[in-house]
Amino acid sequence: MGASATTQAAVVFAEDFQAYASGSFLAGQGGWTGDLAKVNTTPNFAGSLVIDGQDQAQGIIPDNFSFLHHSLGGPLTPGGVTEFRFDAFGNSGDLGGSLSHNSAIGFASSATAAALAYWGPVGDISSLDPVIFTSGVEGWIFNAGGLTGNSADRELVLGGFDSVRDFAVVIDGITMEAFGIYDFGSGPTETTHYAITAAQISLIDDIGMFFDFRNGNGQTTTPRGRQFVGAQFDNLVVTDSLAVPEPATFVLLGFGVVGFIYTRPKRDNGV
C-alpha cells in the first residue's frame, strides 16, 4: 500500500445482510431505521442476501419513498480519509425484468435525513436532460451536491448495468475533497473531485439508502418499454484512516471480492 504513513484503516461499519431472514424488512434490524424495504436472496449476487430495491411488492402505501439509515456512531471529522464501499446491481431489463432507476446509497445526515454524497442508478439517462441525453441508455450517477451545496457537483458514468459492480464514496478530510470510485470491469476509476469544508464533513453521521416504491413509479412504463424499479446493494463497508495517501497510489481495503486502487484524480475546474 503506497502511503506516506502506514496506518491500517479501521472498519467503523460493515453490513452484508446475512443475519436477516429473506423476505424480512430491514428497518428495525441490526441498527437500521427508516421505512420499509426488504432483504431478499437474489441470483444476481449468487444467492446472497441483499437489500432489494427491485422488490416492488413491498406492501407500502401508494406514493411512498423508502429511506433507510444506519448511524456511524457520530459525525465524521477532518484529518482522515473515510471510504464507503459497496457492491451494486442495476437491471437494464435487457435480460428480463424491469429497469433500475430512482434509488441511491451513500453518506447521509441523520439531522436532515438527506443523502449528502451518493451513487445511484439512472435507468434512462434522458430523464436527467432529454435535450442532451438520448433515451435508451443507462448509467450511474455520483452526486456530491447534497454535501457541497452545489447541484452541479455530480457526474454521470454510462454503463455498469446487468452485472454486480464495485463502487465507493470517498470523503478525504486531508485534501478536503469528496469523490466517487467505480469499476465496471476495466479497473477502478475516480470521478471528479469536489471541494468540501470541515463543516460539511461534520454533517455526515449516517449511511443512507433510498428507494422509490411509489405505486405510480412501479407501474410507469419507460420509453424503453420497461417498468422502473430500484437497485440491489450488498457488502457495505465504511473504513476510516489517518494515513496520508501518495498521489494516485492509495489502495482502498477490499471487502469480499472487492478491492479498489486509486487512479489519477480528475479535478473539478469549477472549484
Coordinates of C-alpha atoms in Angstrom, one line a residue:
M1 CA 0.0 0.0 0.0
G2 CA 1.6 3.2 -1.1
A3 CA 1.2 5.9 1.6
S4 CA 3.4 8.3 3.4
A5 CA 2.1 7.0 6.7
T6 CA 1.3 3.3 7.2
T7 CA -1.9 3.3 9.2
Q8 CA -4.4 0.5 8.6
A9 CA -7.9 1.7 8.0
A10 CA -10.3 0.9 10.8
V11 CA -13.6 -0.6 9.9
V12 CA -16.3 1.5 11.5
F13 CA -19.3 -0.1 9.8
A14 CA -20.0 -3.3 7.9
E15 CA -23.2 -4.9 6.6
D16 CA -23.7 -8.0 4.4
F17 CA -27.4 -8.7 5.3
Q18 CA -26.6 -12.3 6.0
A19 CA -28.1 -12.1 9.6
Y20 CA -31.6 -11.4 8.4
A21 CA -34.3 -13.6 7.1
S22 CA -35.0 -13.5 3.4
G23 CA -38.2 -11.5 2.8
S24 CA -37.9 -9.6 6.0
F25 CA -38.0 -5.8 6.3
L26 CA -34.6 -4.3 7.1
A27 CA -35.8 -1.4 9.3
G28 CA -35.8 -2.4 13.0
Q29 CA -33.0 -5.0 12.5
G30 CA -29.3 -4.6 13.0
G31 CA -29.5 -0.9 13.9
W32 CA -31.3 0.1 10.7
T33 CA -34.1 2.6 11.0
G34 CA -36.5 4.2 8.5
D35 CA -39.1 2.9 6.0
L36 CA -39.9 -0.4 4.5
A37 CA -37.5 -2.2 2.2
K38 CA -36.9 -5.9 2.1
V39 CA -33.8 -8.2 2.4
N40 CA -34.0 -10.9 -0.3
T41 CA -31.8 -13.6 -1.8
T42 CA -31.0 -13.0 -5.4
P43 CA -29.3 -14.9 -8.2
N44 CA -27.7 -11.6 -9.2
F45 CA -25.4 -12.0 -6.2
A46 CA -25.1 -15.8 -6.5
G47 CA -27.9 -16.4 -4.0
S48 CA -26.6 -14.0 -1.3
L49 CA -28.9 -11.8 0.8
V50 CA -29.1 -8.2 -0.3
I51 CA -31.2 -5.1 0.3
D52 CA -33.5 -5.4 -2.6
G53 CA -34.7 -2.3 -4.3
Q54 CA -36.0 -4.4 -7.2
D55 CA -38.8 -5.9 -5.0
Q56 CA -41.8 -3.8 -5.8
A57 CA -44.1 -6.0 -3.7
Q58 CA -43.1 -4.2 -0.5
G59 CA -46.6 -3.7 0.9
I60 CA -46.0 0.0 1.0
I61 CA -48.8 2.6 0.8
P62 CA -49.1 4.4 -2.6
D63 CA -46.8 7.3 -3.4
N64 CA -44.3 6.4 -0.7
F65 CA -40.5 6.8 -0.8
S66 CA -38.4 4.5 1.4
F67 CA -35.4 5.9 3.3
L68 CA -33.2 3.7 5.4
H69 CA -30.4 4.9 7.7
H70 CA -27.7 3.4 9.9
S71 CA -25.7 5.5 12.3
L72 CA -21.9 5.8 12.0
G73 CA -21.7 6.5 15.8
G74 CA -21.0 10.2 15.4
P75 CA -20.1 12.8 12.8
L76 CA -17.0 12.5 10.6
T77 CA -14.1 14.8 11.3
P78 CA -11.4 16.2 9.0
G79 CA -7.8 14.8 9.2
G80 CA -8.5 11.4 7.8
V81 CA -10.0 9.5 4.8
T82 CA -13.3 7.9 5.2
E83 CA -14.4 5.4 2.5
F84 CA -17.8 3.8 1.9
R85 CA -17.6 0.8 -0.4
F86 CA -20.4 -1.4 -1.6
D87 CA -21.5 -3.7 -4.4
A88 CA -24.5 -2.9 -6.6
F89 CA -26.6 -4.4 -9.3
G90 CA -28.7 -2.4 -11.7
N91 CA -31.0 -4.1 -14.2
S92 CA -31.4 -2.7 -17.7
G93 CA -34.3 -5.1 -18.5
D94 CA -32.4 -6.5 -21.4
L95 CA -32.1 -9.8 -19.6
G96 CA -35.7 -9.6 -18.5
G97 CA -37.4 -7.7 -15.7
S98 CA -37.7 -4.0 -15.0
L99 CA -35.3 -1.0 -15.3
S100 CA -33.3 0.1 -12.3
H101 CA -33.8 3.8 -11.5
N102 CA -34.7 6.1 -8.6
S103 CA -32.6 4.7 -5.8
A104 CA -29.4 5.7 -4.1
I105 CA -26.8 4.8 -1.5
G106 CA -24.1 6.8 0.3
F107 CA -23.2 9.1 3.2
A108 CA -26.1 10.9 4.8
S109 CA -27.1 13.2 7.7
S110 CA -29.4 12.0 10.5
A111 CA -30.4 15.6 11.2
T112 CA -32.0 16.1 7.8
A113 CA -32.5 12.5 6.6
A114 CA -30.8 13.7 3.5
A115 CA -28.3 11.9 1.2
L116 CA -25.2 14.1 1.0
A117 CA -22.8 12.2 -1.3
Y118 CA -24.0 9.1 -3.0
W119 CA -24.2 6.8 -6.1
G120 CA -27.5 5.9 -7.8
P121 CA -28.6 4.1 -11.0
V122 CA -30.1 6.1 -13.8
G123 CA -32.1 3.6 -15.9
D124 CA -32.9 6.1 -18.6
I125 CA -30.4 9.0 -18.7
S126 CA -32.8 11.1 -20.8
S127 CA -34.7 11.7 -17.5
L128 CA -31.7 13.9 -16.5
D129 CA -31.9 16.1 -19.5
P130 CA -33.9 14.9 -22.6
V131 CA -32.2 17.6 -24.7
I132 CA -28.7 16.4 -24.0
F133 CA -29.2 12.7 -23.3
T134 CA -30.6 10.0 -25.6
S135 CA -33.3 7.7 -24.3
G136 CA -32.5 4.0 -24.1
V137 CA -29.1 4.3 -22.4
E138 CA -28.4 3.6 -18.7
G139 CA -25.7 4.7 -16.3
W140 CA -24.8 5.5 -12.7
I141 CA -24.5 9.0 -11.2
F142 CA -22.2 10.2 -8.4
N143 CA -23.8 13.1 -6.7
A144 CA -21.9 15.3 -4.1
G145 CA -24.3 18.2 -4.4
G146 CA -26.1 17.5 -1.2
L147 CA -22.8 17.9 0.6
T148 CA -21.2 20.8 -1.2
G149 CA -24.5 22.7 -1.7
N150 CA -23.9 22.9 -5.5
S151 CA -26.4 20.9 -7.5
A152 CA -23.9 20.8 -10.4
D153 CA -21.5 18.7 -8.4
R154 CA -22.4 15.4 -9.9
E155 CA -21.0 13.1 -12.6
L156 CA -22.8 10.6 -14.9
V157 CA -21.0 7.4 -15.9
L158 CA -22.5 5.4 -18.7
G159 CA -23.0 1.6 -18.4
G160 CA -22.5 -0.6 -15.4
F161 CA -25.8 -2.5 -15.5
D162 CA -26.6 -6.2 -15.6
S163 CA -23.6 -7.3 -13.5
V164 CA -22.5 -6.7 -9.9
R165 CA -20.4 -3.6 -9.9
D166 CA -18.0 -2.1 -7.3
F167 CA -18.5 1.4 -6.0
A168 CA -17.1 3.7 -3.3
V169 CA -17.8 7.1 -1.9
V170 CA -14.7 8.8 -0.5
I171 CA -14.6 11.7 1.9
D172 CA -11.0 12.9 2.0
G173 CA -10.5 15.1 5.1
I174 CA -6.9 15.6 4.3
T175 CA -7.2 17.2 0.8
M176 CA -10.8 18.3 1.7
E177 CA -12.5 16.6 -1.3
A178 CA -15.4 14.2 -2.0
F179 CA -15.4 11.9 -4.9
G180 CA -16.6 8.5 -6.2
I181 CA -14.9 5.4 -7.4
Y182 CA -16.4 2.8 -9.8
D183 CA -15.2 -0.3 -11.5
F184 CA -17.3 -1.6 -14.5
G185 CA -14.7 -4.3 -15.4
S186 CA -11.9 -2.2 -16.7
G187 CA -10.3 -1.3 -13.4
P188 CA -11.2 1.3 -10.8
T189 CA -11.8 4.9 -11.9
E190 CA -12.3 8.1 -9.9
T191 CA -14.9 10.7 -10.6
T192 CA -14.3 14.4 -10.5
H193 CA -13.1 15.5 -7.0
Y194 CA -15.3 18.2 -5.4
A195 CA -14.0 20.6 -2.8
I196 CA -15.6 20.3 0.7
T197 CA -15.2 22.1 4.0
A198 CA -14.7 20.8 7.6
A199 CA -18.3 22.0 8.4
Q200 CA -19.7 20.0 5.5
I201 CA -17.7 16.9 6.6
S202 CA -19.2 17.2 10.1
L203 CA -22.7 16.9 8.6
I204 CA -22.1 13.2 7.8
D205 CA -23.0 10.8 10.5
D206 CA -25.1 8.2 8.7
I207 CA -25.2 5.6 5.9
G208 CA -28.3 6.2 3.9
M209 CA -30.3 4.3 1.2
F210 CA -33.2 5.5 -0.8
F211 CA -35.8 3.6 -2.9
D212 CA -38.8 4.8 -4.8
F213 CA -41.5 2.3 -4.2
R214 CA -44.4 4.5 -5.2
N215 CA -47.1 2.6 -7.0
G216 CA -47.1 5.1 -9.9
N217 CA -43.3 4.6 -10.3
G218 CA -43.5 0.9 -10.3
Q219 CA -46.3 0.9 -12.8
T220 CA -44.8 3.5 -15.1
T221 CA -43.6 2.3 -18.5
T222 CA -40.3 3.9 -19.5
P223 CA -39.5 4.9 -23.1
R224 CA -37.7 1.6 -23.3
G225 CA -41.0 -0.3 -22.6
R226 CA -40.0 -1.4 -19.1
Q227 CA -41.1 -0.5 -15.6
F228 CA -38.9 1.4 -13.2
V229 CA -37.5 -0.4 -10.1
G230 CA -34.6 0.3 -7.7
A231 CA -31.1 -1.3 -7.5
Q232 CA -29.8 -4.1 -5.2
F233 CA -26.9 -3.4 -2.7
D234 CA -24.7 -5.6 -0.7
N235 CA -21.3 -5.8 1.1
L236 CA -21.4 -2.4 2.7
V237 CA -18.2 -1.3 4.4
V238 CA -17.1 2.0 5.9
T239 CA -13.4 2.5 6.8
D240 CA -11.6 5.4 8.4
S241 CA -7.9 6.1 8.2
L242 CA -5.5 8.8 9.2
A243 CA -2.9 7.6 6.6
V244 CA -1.8 10.2 4.2
P245 CA -2.0 8.8 0.6
E246 CA 0.7 9.2 -2.0
P247 CA -0.7 10.6 -5.3
A248 CA -2.5 8.1 -7.4
T249 CA -1.4 5.1 -5.3
F250 CA -3.7 5.0 -2.3
V251 CA -5.2 1.5 -2.1
L252 CA -8.7 1.1 -0.6
L253 CA -9.1 -2.0 1.5
G254 CA -11.1 -4.8 -0.2
F255 CA -14.2 -6.4 1.1
G256 CA -15.2 -9.8 -0.1
V257 CA -14.0 -9.9 -3.7
V258 CA -13.9 -6.1 -3.9
G259 CA -10.7 -4.0 -4.0
F260 CA -10.0 -0.6 -5.4
I261 CA -6.8 1.2 -6.4
Y262 CA -6.9 4.9 -6.8
T263 CA -6.3 6.2 -10.4
R264 CA -5.1 9.7 -11.3
P265 CA -7.7 12.1 -9.9
K266 CA -9.7 14.5 -12.1
R267 CA -10.1 17.9 -10.6
D268 CA -13.3 20.0 -10.9
N269 CA -12.3 23.1 -12.8
G270 CA -15.1 25.0 -11.2
V271 CA -13.6 24.6 -7.7

